[in-house]
């Protein structure tokens, strides 16, 4: 069995058992393949194994990747920060934008969009200065603000845990994101629950236990697990 196949089997088992632990269905969690820095063959193997959700964190890389993989059935996620001047290059080429991180970019996105786009508000739950995103306190008003724009559809929230955080801290941050989503759902009387994009290679089981609906995994699909 190839390394990738072994990893896929291990990761998907872990997704299933993490769901089980908190009585969720595995179908509630969508695994995204973060393809950054991977070869075309590696990404092709994931496609051949049936994965359809692909993500890049940089605009140029995403556009390059789409040239390599023109298949119509791929769902493209932009998961990294977007500069204003690059909005028009990419915004009509993606299916979900995970990193809506400031009010000042909303009008440009709305202006350039040819049709509505699902976006996630990026929340800086840990308050780290190096991280992008709205503070937890700003989340609700950012949600309200987004509703002024016809083509921006905020479908959920996204966060990243700090690199050095302990499992306990990570659990705290991910639960915080889930609570923020709940609060918005209640206040706005939303008929659909908000999506939660959280969890990467190192912390996706915790994210699933805390309610993640999208997990963004890169490294773990492709590399041998370190002991
Ligand atoms: C790179 C990246 C990931 C995936 O990280 P891994 O640790 O390789 O799984 C997830 N989310 C974002 C925003 C990233 O930039």
Coordinates of N, CA and C and ligand atoms in Angstrom, one line a residue:
X1 N 0.8 -1.2 0.0 CA 0.0 0.0 0.0 C 0.9 1.3 0.0
X2 N 0.5 2.2 -0.8 CA 1.3 3.5 -0.8 C 1.2 4.2 0.5
X3 N 2.1 5.1 0.8 CA 2.1 5.9 2.0 C 0.8 6.7 2.1
X4 N 0.4 7.2 1.0 CA -0.8 8.1 1.0 C -2.0 7.2 1.4
X5 N -2.1 6.0 0.8 CA -3.3 5.2 1.1 C -3.3 4.8 2.6
X6 N -2.1 4.5 3.1 CA -2.0 4.2 4.5 C -2.5 5.3 5.4
X7 N -2.0 6.5 5.0 CA -2.4 7.7 5.8 C -3.9 8.0 5.7
X8 N -4.4 7.8 4.5 CA -5.8 8.1 4.3 C -6.6 7.1 5.2
X9 N -6.2 5.9 5.2 CA -7.0 4.9 6.0 C -6.8 5.3 7.5
X10 N -5.6 5.6 8.0 CA -5.4 6.0 9.4 C -6.2 7.2 9.8
X11 N -6.2 8.3 8.9 CA -6.9 9.5 9.2 C -8.4 9.3 9.2
X12 N -8.9 8.6 8.2 CA -10.3 8.4 8.1 C -10.9 7.6 9.3
X13 N -10.0 6.6 9.8 CA -10.4 5.9 11.0 C -10.5 6.8 12.2
X14 N -9.5 7.7 12.2 CA -9.5 8.7 13.4 C -10.6 9.7 13.3
X15 N -11.0 10.0 12.1 CA -12.2 10.9 11.9 C -13.4 10.2 12.5
X16 N -13.5 8.9 12.1 CA -14.7 8.1 12.5 C -14.7 7.9 14.0
X17 N -13.6 7.6 14.6 CA -13.6 7.4 16.1 C -13.8 8.7 16.8
X18 N -13.3 9.8 16.3 CA -13.5 11.1 17.0 C -15.0 11.4 16.9
X19 N -15.6 11.2 15.8 CA -17.0 11.4 15.7 C -17.8 10.6 16.7
X20 N -17.4 9.3 16.7 CA -18.1 8.4 17.6 C -18.1 8.8 19.1
X21 N -16.9 9.3 19.5 CA -16.7 9.7 20.9 C -17.7 10.8 21.3
X22 N -18.2 11.6 20.4 CA -19.1 12.7 20.7 C -20.4 12.5 20.0
X23 N -20.7 11.2 19.6 CA -22.0 10.9 19.0 C -22.3 11.8 17.8
X24 N -21.4 12.0 16.9 CA -21.6 12.6 15.7 C -21.5 11.6 14.6
X25 N -22.1 11.9 13.4 CA -21.9 11.1 12.2 C -20.7 11.5 11.5
X26 N -19.9 10.6 10.9 CA -18.7 10.9 10.1 C -19.1 11.8 8.9
X27 N -20.3 11.6 8.5 CA -20.7 12.4 7.3 C -20.9 13.9 7.6
X28 N -20.9 14.2 8.9 CA -21.0 15.7 9.3 C -19.6 16.4 9.1
X29 N -18.6 15.6 8.9 CA -17.2 16.2 8.9 C -16.7 16.1 7.4
X30 N -16.4 17.2 6.8 CA -15.8 17.2 5.5 C -14.3 17.3 5.5
X31 N -13.5 16.3 5.1 CA -12.1 16.5 5.1 C -11.6 17.2 3.9
X32 N -10.9 18.3 4.1 CA -10.3 19.0 3.0 C -8.9 18.6 2.8
X33 N -8.5 18.5 1.5 CA -7.1 18.2 1.3 C -6.3 19.5 1.0
X34 N -5.5 19.9 1.9 CA -4.7 21.1 1.7 C -3.5 20.7 0.8
X35 N -3.4 21.2 -0.4 CA -2.5 20.6 -1.4 C -1.2 21.5 -1.4
X36 N -1.0 22.4 -0.6 CA 0.1 23.3 -0.7 C 1.4 22.6 -0.6
X37 N 2.3 22.9 -1.5 CA 3.7 22.3 -1.6 C 3.7 20.9 -2.0
X38 N 2.6 20.3 -2.4 CA 2.6 18.9 -2.8 C 2.7 18.8 -4.3
X39 N 3.3 17.6 -4.8 CA 3.4 17.4 -6.2 C 2.1 17.1 -6.9
X40 N 2.1 17.3 -8.2 CA 0.9 17.0 -8.9 C 0.5 15.5 -8.7
X41 N 1.5 14.6 -8.7 CA 1.2 13.2 -8.5 C 0.5 12.9 -7.2
X42 N 1.0 13.6 -6.2 CA 0.4 13.3 -4.8 C -1.0 13.8 -4.8
X43 N -1.3 14.9 -5.4 CA -2.7 15.4 -5.4 C -3.5 14.5 -6.3
X44 N -3.0 14.1 -7.4 CA -3.7 13.2 -8.3 C -4.1 11.9 -7.5
X45 N -3.2 11.4 -6.7 CA -3.5 10.2 -6.0 C -4.7 10.4 -5.0
X46 N -4.7 11.6 -4.4 CA -5.9 11.9 -3.5 C -7.2 12.0 -4.3
X47 N -7.1 12.6 -5.5 CA -8.2 12.7 -6.4 C -8.7 11.3 -6.8
X48 N -7.8 10.4 -7.1 CA -8.1 9.1 -7.5 C -8.7 8.3 -6.4
X49 N -8.4 8.6 -5.1 CA -8.9 7.9 -4.0 C -10.3 8.5 -3.6
X50 N -10.8 9.5 -4.4 CA -12.1 10.0 -4.2 C -12.3 11.3 -3.5
X51 N -11.2 11.9 -3.1 CA -11.3 13.2 -2.5 C -11.6 14.3 -3.5
X52 N -12.5 15.2 -3.1 CA -12.9 16.3 -4.1 C -12.7 17.7 -3.5
X53 N -12.5 17.8 -2.2 CA -12.3 19.1 -1.6 C -10.9 19.4 -1.5
X54 N -10.4 20.4 -2.3 CA -9.0 20.8 -2.3 C -8.8 22.2 -1.8
X55 N -7.7 22.5 -1.1 CA -7.5 23.9 -0.6 C -6.0 24.3 -0.8
X56 N -5.9 25.6 -1.1 CA -4.6 26.3 -1.1 C -4.7 27.5 -0.2
X57 N -3.6 27.9 0.3 CA -3.7 29.1 1.1 C -3.2 30.4 0.4
X58 N -2.7 30.2 -0.9 CA -2.3 31.4 -1.6 C -2.9 31.4 -3.0
X59 N -3.3 32.7 -3.4 CA -4.0 32.9 -4.6 C -3.3 32.3 -5.8
X60 N -2.0 32.6 -6.0 CA -1.3 32.1 -7.2 C -1.3 30.6 -7.2
X61 N -1.0 30.0 -6.1 CA -0.9 28.6 -6.0 C -2.3 27.9 -6.3
X62 N -3.3 28.5 -5.8 CA -4.7 28.0 -6.1 C -4.9 28.0 -7.6
X63 N -4.6 29.1 -8.2 CA -4.9 29.2 -9.7 C -4.0 28.2 -10.5
X64 N -2.8 28.1 -10.0 CA -1.9 27.1 -10.7 C -2.5 25.7 -10.6
X65 N -2.9 25.4 -9.4 CA -3.5 24.1 -9.1 C -4.7 23.8 -9.9
X66 N -5.5 24.8 -10.1 CA -6.7 24.6 -10.9 C -6.4 24.3 -12.4
X67 N -5.2 24.9 -12.8 CA -4.8 24.5 -14.2 C -4.4 23.1 -14.3
X68 N -3.7 22.6 -13.2 CA -3.3 21.2 -13.2 C -4.6 20.2 -13.1
X69 N -5.6 20.7 -12.4 CA -6.7 19.9 -12.1 C -8.0 20.6 -12.6
X70 N -8.3 20.5 -13.8 CA -9.5 21.2 -14.4 C -10.8 20.5 -14.2
X71 N -10.7 19.3 -13.5 CA -12.0 18.5 -13.3 C -13.1 19.4 -12.7
X72 N -14.3 19.3 -13.3 CA -15.4 20.1 -12.8 C -15.9 19.7 -11.4
X73 N -15.6 18.5 -11.0 CA -16.2 18.1 -9.7 C -15.4 18.4 -8.5
X74 N -14.3 19.2 -8.7 CA -13.5 19.6 -7.5 C -14.1 20.8 -6.9
X75 N -14.1 20.8 -5.6 CA -14.6 21.9 -4.8 C -13.4 22.6 -4.2
X76 N -13.2 23.9 -4.6 CA -12.0 24.6 -4.3 C -12.2 25.5 -3.1
X77 N -11.3 25.4 -2.2 CA -11.3 26.2 -0.9 C -10.1 27.1 -0.9
X78 N -10.3 28.4 -0.7 CA -9.2 29.3 -0.4 C -9.1 29.5 1.1
X79 N -8.0 29.1 1.7 CA -8.0 29.1 3.2 C -7.0 30.1 3.8
X80 N -6.3 30.8 2.9 CA -5.4 31.8 3.4 C -5.8 33.2 3.2
X81 N -5.1 34.2 3.8 CA -5.5 35.6 3.7 C -5.5 36.1 2.2
X82 N -6.4 37.0 2.0 CA -6.6 37.6 0.6 C -6.3 39.1 0.7
X83 N -5.4 39.5 -0.2 CA -5.1 40.9 -0.3 C -6.1 41.5 -1.3
X84 N -6.4 42.8 -1.0 CA -7.5 43.5 -1.8 C -7.2 43.4 -3.3
X85 N -5.9 43.7 -3.6 CA -5.6 43.7 -5.0 C -5.7 42.4 -5.7
X86 N -5.8 41.3 -5.0 CA -5.9 40.0 -5.6 C -7.3 39.4 -5.6
X87 N -8.2 40.2 -5.1 CA -9.6 39.7 -5.0 C -10.1 39.3 -6.4
X88 N -10.0 40.2 -7.3 CA -10.6 39.9 -8.6 C -10.0 38.8 -9.4
X89 N -8.7 38.5 -9.1 CA -8.1 37.3 -9.8 C -8.7 36.0 -9.4
X90 N -9.2 35.9 -8.2 CA -9.5 34.6 -7.6 C -11.0 34.4 -7.2
X91 N -11.6 35.5 -6.9 CA -12.9 35.3 -6.1 C -14.0 34.6 -6.9
X92 N -14.0 34.6 -8.2 CA -15.0 33.9 -8.9 C -14.5 32.5 -9.3
X93 N -13.4 32.1 -8.8 CA -12.8 30.7 -9.1 C -12.9 29.8 -7.9
X94 N -13.5 30.2 -6.8 CA -13.5 29.3 -5.7 C -14.9 29.0 -5.2
X95 N -15.0 28.0 -4.4 CA -16.3 27.6 -3.9 C -16.6 28.0 -2.5
X96 N -15.5 28.1 -1.7 CA -15.6 28.5 -0.3 C -14.4 29.3 0.1
X97 N -14.6 30.5 0.7 CA -13.5 31.3 1.1 C -13.5 31.3 2.7
X98 N -12.4 30.7 3.2 CA -12.4 30.5 4.7 C -11.8 31.6 5.5
X99 N -11.3 32.6 4.8 CA -10.4 33.6 5.6 C -10.9 35.0 5.4
X100 N -12.2 35.2 5.6 CA -12.8 36.6 5.6 C -12.4 37.2 7.0
X101 N -11.4 38.0 7.0 CA -10.7 38.3 8.3 C -10.8 39.8 8.6
X102 N -11.5 40.6 7.8 CA -11.6 42.0 8.1 C -12.7 42.7 7.3
X103 N -13.3 43.7 7.9 CA -14.4 44.4 7.3 C -14.0 45.1 6.0
X104 N -12.8 45.6 6.0 CA -12.4 46.5 4.9 C -12.3 45.8 3.5
X105 N -12.3 44.4 3.6 CA -12.2 43.7 2.3 C -13.6 43.3 1.7
X106 N -14.6 43.5 2.6 CA -15.9 43.0 2.1 C -16.5 43.6 0.9
X107 N -16.3 45.0 0.8 CA -16.9 45.7 -0.3 C -16.3 45.3 -1.6
X108 N -14.9 45.1 -1.6 CA -14.2 44.7 -2.8 C -14.7 43.3 -3.2
X109 N -14.8 42.4 -2.3 CA -15.3 41.0 -2.6 C -16.7 41.1 -3.2
X110 N -17.5 41.8 -2.6 CA -18.9 41.9 -3.1 C -19.0 42.5 -4.5
X111 N -18.1 43.5 -4.7 CA -18.1 44.2 -6.0 C -17.6 43.3 -7.1
X112 N -16.6 42.4 -6.8 CA -16.1 41.6 -7.8 C -16.8 40.3 -8.1
X113 N -17.6 39.9 -7.1 CA -18.3 38.6 -7.3 C -19.4 38.6 -8.4
X114 N -19.4 37.6 -9.2 CA -20.4 37.5 -10.2 C -21.7 36.8 -9.7
X115 N -21.5 36.0 -8.7 CA -22.6 35.4 -8.0 C -22.3 35.2 -6.5
X116 N -23.3 34.8 -5.7 CA -23.1 34.7 -4.3 C -22.0 33.7 -4.0
X117 N -21.2 33.9 -2.9 CA -20.1 33.0 -2.5 C -20.2 32.8 -1.0
X118 N -20.1 31.5 -0.6 CA -20.0 31.1 0.8 C -18.7 31.5 1.3
X119 N -18.7 32.3 2.4 CA -17.5 32.7 3.1 C -17.5 32.3 4.6
X120 N -16.4 32.2 5.2 CA -16.3 31.9 6.6 C -15.6 33.1 7.2
X121 N -16.1 33.6 8.4 CA -15.4 34.6 9.1 C -14.3 34.0 9.9
X122 N -13.1 34.5 9.6 CA -11.9 34.0 10.4 C -11.9 34.7 11.8
X123 N -11.8 33.9 12.8 CA -11.8 34.4 14.2 C -10.5 34.1 14.8
X124 N -9.9 35.1 15.4 CA -8.6 34.9 16.1 C -8.9 34.6 17.6
X125 N -9.3 33.4 17.8 CA -9.8 33.0 19.2 C -8.7 33.1 20.2
X126 N -7.4 32.9 19.8 CA -6.4 32.8 20.8 C -5.8 34.2 21.1
X127 N -6.2 35.2 20.3 CA -5.7 36.6 20.5 C -4.2 36.8 20.1
X128 N -3.6 35.8 19.5 CA -2.2 35.9 19.1 C -2.1 37.1 18.1
X129 N -1.1 37.9 18.3 CA -0.9 39.1 17.5 C -0.6 38.8 16.0
X130 N 0.1 37.6 15.8 CA 0.5 37.3 14.5 C -0.7 36.7 13.7
X131 N -1.8 36.4 14.3 CA -2.9 35.8 13.6 C -3.9 36.8 13.0
X132 N -4.4 36.4 11.9 CA -5.4 37.3 11.2 C -6.8 37.0 11.9
X133 N -7.7 37.9 11.6 CA -9.1 37.6 12.0 C -9.7 38.5 12.9
X134 N -11.0 38.4 13.1 CA -11.8 39.2 14.0 C -11.6 38.6 15.4
X135 N -11.7 39.5 16.4 CA -11.6 39.0 17.8 C -13.0 38.3 18.1
X136 N -13.0 37.4 19.1 CA -14.3 36.8 19.4 C -15.4 37.9 19.7
X137 N -15.0 39.0 20.2 CA -16.0 40.1 20.6 C -16.6 40.7 19.3
X138 N -15.8 40.7 18.2 CA -16.2 41.3 17.0 C -17.0 40.4 16.1
X139 N -17.0 39.1 16.4 CA -17.6 38.1 15.5 C -19.1 38.5 15.1
X140 N -19.9 38.8 16.1 CA -21.3 39.0 15.9 C -21.5 40.2 15.0
X141 N -20.8 41.3 15.3 CA -21.0 42.5 14.5 C -20.4 42.3 13.1
X142 N -19.4 41.5 12.9 CA -18.9 41.2 11.6 C -19.9 40.5 10.8
X143 N -20.6 39.5 11.5 CA -21.6 38.8 10.8 C -22.7 39.7 10.3
X144 N -23.1 40.6 11.2 CA -24.2 41.6 10.9 C -23.8 42.5 9.7
X145 N -22.6 42.9 9.8 CA -22.0 43.8 8.7 C -22.1 43.1 7.3
X146 N -21.7 41.8 7.4 CA -21.6 41.0 6.1 C -23.0 41.0 5.4
X147 N -24.1 41.1 6.2 CA -25.4 41.0 5.6 C -25.8 42.2 4.7
X148 N -25.0 43.2 4.8 CA -25.2 44.4 3.9 C -24.9 44.0 2.5
X149 N -24.0 43.0 2.3 CA -23.5 42.7 1.0 C -24.3 41.6 0.4
X150 N -24.8 41.9 -0.8 CA -25.7 40.9 -1.4 C -25.1 39.6 -1.8
X151 N -23.8 39.6 -2.2 CA -23.2 38.4 -2.7 C -22.3 37.7 -1.7
X152 N -22.1 38.3 -0.5 CA -21.3 37.6 0.5 C -22.2 36.8 1.4
X153 N -22.1 35.5 1.4 CA -22.9 34.7 2.2 C -22.1 34.1 3.3
X154 N -22.2 34.6 4.5 CA -21.4 34.0 5.6 C -22.0 32.7 6.1
X155 N -21.3 31.6 5.8 CA -21.8 30.3 6.0 C -21.2 29.7 7.3
X156 N -20.3 30.4 8.0 CA -19.7 29.8 9.2 C -18.5 30.6 9.6
X157 N -17.8 29.9 10.5 CA -16.6 30.5 11.2 C -15.4 29.6 11.0
X158 N -14.2 30.2 11.0 CA -13.0 29.5 10.8 C -12.0 29.9 11.9
X159 N -11.1 29.0 12.3 CA -10.0 29.5 13.2 C -8.9 28.5 13.1
X160 N -7.7 29.0 13.6 CA -6.5 28.2 13.7 C -6.0 28.3 15.1
X161 N -5.7 27.1 15.7 CA -5.1 27.1 17.0 C -3.6 27.5 16.9
X162 N -3.1 28.1 18.0 CA -1.7 28.5 18.0 C -0.8 27.2 17.8
X163 N 0.3 27.4 17.2 CA 1.2 26.3 16.9 C 1.6 25.5 18.1
X164 N 1.9 26.3 19.2 CA 2.5 25.7 20.4 C 1.5 25.3 21.5
X165 N 0.2 25.4 21.2 CA -0.8 25.3 22.3 C -0.8 23.8 22.7
X166 N -1.2 23.6 24.0 CA -1.4 22.3 24.5 C -2.8 21.8 24.1
X167 N -3.0 20.5 24.2 CA -4.3 19.9 23.8 C -5.5 20.6 24.5
X168 N -5.2 20.9 25.8 CA -6.2 21.5 26.6 C -6.6 22.9 26.1
X169 N -5.5 23.7 25.8 CA -5.7 25.0 25.2 C -6.4 25.0 23.9
X170 N -6.0 24.0 23.0 CA -6.7 23.8 21.7 C -8.1 23.6 21.9
X171 N -8.5 22.7 22.8 CA -9.9 22.3 23.1 C -10.6 23.6 23.5
X172 N -10.0 24.4 24.3 CA -10.6 25.7 24.8 C -10.9 26.6 23.6
X173 N -9.9 26.8 22.7 CA -10.1 27.7 21.5 C -11.2 27.1 20.6
X174 N -11.2 25.8 20.3 CA -12.1 25.3 19.4 C -13.6 25.3 20.0
X175 N -13.7 25.1 21.3 CA -15.0 25.2 21.9 C -15.5 26.6 21.8
X176 N -14.6 27.6 22.0 CA -14.9 29.0 21.9 C -15.5 29.3 20.5
X177 N -14.9 28.8 19.5 CA -15.5 29.1 18.1 C -16.9 28.5 18.0
X178 N -17.0 27.3 18.5 CA -18.4 26.6 18.5 C -19.4 27.4 19.2
X179 N -19.0 28.0 20.4 CA -19.9 28.8 21.2 C -20.3 30.1 20.4
X180 N -19.3 30.7 19.8 CA -19.6 31.9 19.0 C -20.6 31.6 17.9
X181 N -20.4 30.5 17.3 CA -21.4 30.1 16.2 C -22.8 29.9 16.8
X182 N -22.9 29.2 17.9 CA -24.2 29.0 18.5 C -24.8 30.3 18.8
X183 N -24.1 31.3 19.4 CA -24.6 32.6 19.7 C -25.2 33.3 18.5
X184 N -24.4 33.3 17.4 CA -24.9 33.9 16.2 C -26.2 33.2 15.7
X185 N -26.2 31.9 15.7 CA -27.3 31.1 15.2 C -28.6 31.5 16.1
X186 N -28.4 31.6 17.4 CA -29.5 31.9 18.2 C -30.0 33.4 18.0
X187 N -29.1 34.3 18.0 CA -29.5 35.7 17.9 C -30.1 36.0 16.6
X188 N -29.6 35.3 15.5 CA -30.1 35.6 14.2 C -31.2 34.6 13.8
X189 N -31.5 33.7 14.7 CA -32.5 32.7 14.4 C -32.3 32.0 13.1
X190 N -31.1 31.5 12.9 CA -30.7 30.9 11.6 C -31.4 29.5 11.5
X191 N -31.8 29.2 10.3 CA -32.5 27.9 10.2 C -31.4 26.8 9.9
X192 N -30.3 27.2 9.5 CA -29.2 26.2 9.2 C -28.1 26.5 10.2
X193 N -27.4 25.4 10.8 CA -26.3 25.7 11.6 C -25.1 26.3 10.8
X194 N -24.3 27.0 11.5 CA -23.1 27.6 10.8 C -22.1 26.5 10.7
X195 N -21.3 26.6 9.6 CA -20.2 25.6 9.4 C -19.0 26.1 10.4
X196 N -18.2 25.1 10.8 CA -17.0 25.4 11.6 C -15.8 24.8 10.9
X197 N -14.9 25.6 10.4 CA -13.7 25.2 9.8 C -12.6 25.2 10.8
X198 N -12.2 24.1 11.4 CA -11.1 24.1 12.4 C -10.5 22.7 12.5
X199 N -9.2 22.7 12.8 CA -8.5 21.4 12.9 C -7.6 21.2 11.7
X200 N -6.4 20.9 12.0 CA -5.4 20.6 10.9 C -4.7 19.3 11.3
X201 N -3.6 19.0 10.6 CA -3.0 17.6 10.8 C -2.8 17.3 12.3
X202 N -2.4 18.3 13.1 CA -2.0 18.0 14.5 C -3.2 18.0 15.5
X203 N -4.3 18.6 15.1 CA -5.4 18.8 16.1 C -6.8 18.5 15.6
X204 N -6.9 17.8 14.5 CA -8.3 17.6 13.9 C -9.1 16.7 14.8
X205 N -8.6 15.7 15.6 CA -9.5 14.9 16.4 C -10.2 15.8 17.5
X206 N -9.4 16.7 18.1 CA -10.0 17.7 19.0 C -11.0 18.5 18.4
X207 N -10.7 19.0 17.2 CA -11.6 19.9 16.5 C -13.0 19.2 16.2
X208 N -12.9 17.9 15.8 CA -14.1 17.1 15.5 C -14.9 17.0 16.8
X209 N -14.2 16.7 17.9 CA -14.9 16.6 19.2 C -15.6 17.9 19.6
X210 N -15.1 19.0 19.1 CA -15.7 20.3 19.5 C -16.7 20.8 18.4
X211 N -16.9 20.0 17.4 CA -18.0 20.4 16.4 C -17.5 20.8 15.0
X212 N -16.3 20.6 14.7 CA -15.8 21.0 13.3 C -16.6 20.3 12.2
X213 N -16.9 21.1 11.2 CA -17.6 20.5 10.0 C -16.7 20.4 8.8
X214 N -15.6 21.3 8.8 CA -14.6 21.2 7.8 C -13.3 21.0 8.6
X215 N -12.5 20.0 8.3 CA -11.1 19.9 8.8 C -10.2 20.1 7.6
X216 N -9.1 20.9 7.9 CA -8.2 21.2 6.8 C -6.8 20.5 7.0
X217 N -6.7 19.4 6.3 CA -5.5 18.6 6.5 C -4.5 18.6 5.4
X218 N -3.3 18.9 5.6 CA -2.3 18.9 4.6 C -1.3 17.8 4.8
X219 N -0.2 18.1 5.6 CA 0.9 17.2 5.8 C 0.5 15.7 6.1
X220 N -0.4 15.5 6.9 CA -0.7 14.1 7.4 C -1.2 13.2 6.3
X221 N -1.7 13.7 5.2 CA -2.1 12.8 4.1 C -0.8 12.2 3.4
X222 N 0.2 13.0 3.4 CA 1.3 12.8 2.5 C 2.6 12.3 3.1
X223 N 2.8 12.5 4.4 CA 4.1 12.2 5.0 C 3.9 11.0 6.0
X224 N 5.0 10.3 6.2 CA 5.0 9.2 7.1 C 4.9 9.8 8.5
X225 N 4.1 9.2 9.3 CA 3.9 9.7 10.7 C 5.2 9.6 11.5
X226 N 5.5 10.7 12.2 CA 6.6 10.7 13.0 C 6.3 10.1 14.4
X227 N 7.3 9.3 14.9 CA 7.0 8.7 16.2 C 7.2 9.6 17.3
Ligands
LIG1 C1 -1.3 24.7 5.7 C2 -2.6 24.9 6.3 C3 -3.4 23.9 6.8 C4 -2.9 22.4 6.8 O1 -1.9 22.3 7.7 P1 -1.2 20.9 8.0 O2 -0.6 21.0 9.4 O3 -0.2 20.6 7.0 O4 -2.3 19.8 8.1 C5 -4.6 24.2 7.4 N1 -5.1 25.4 7.4 C6 -4.4 26.5 6.9 C7 -5.0 27.8 6.9 C8 -3.2 26.3 6.3 O5 -2.5 27.3 5.8

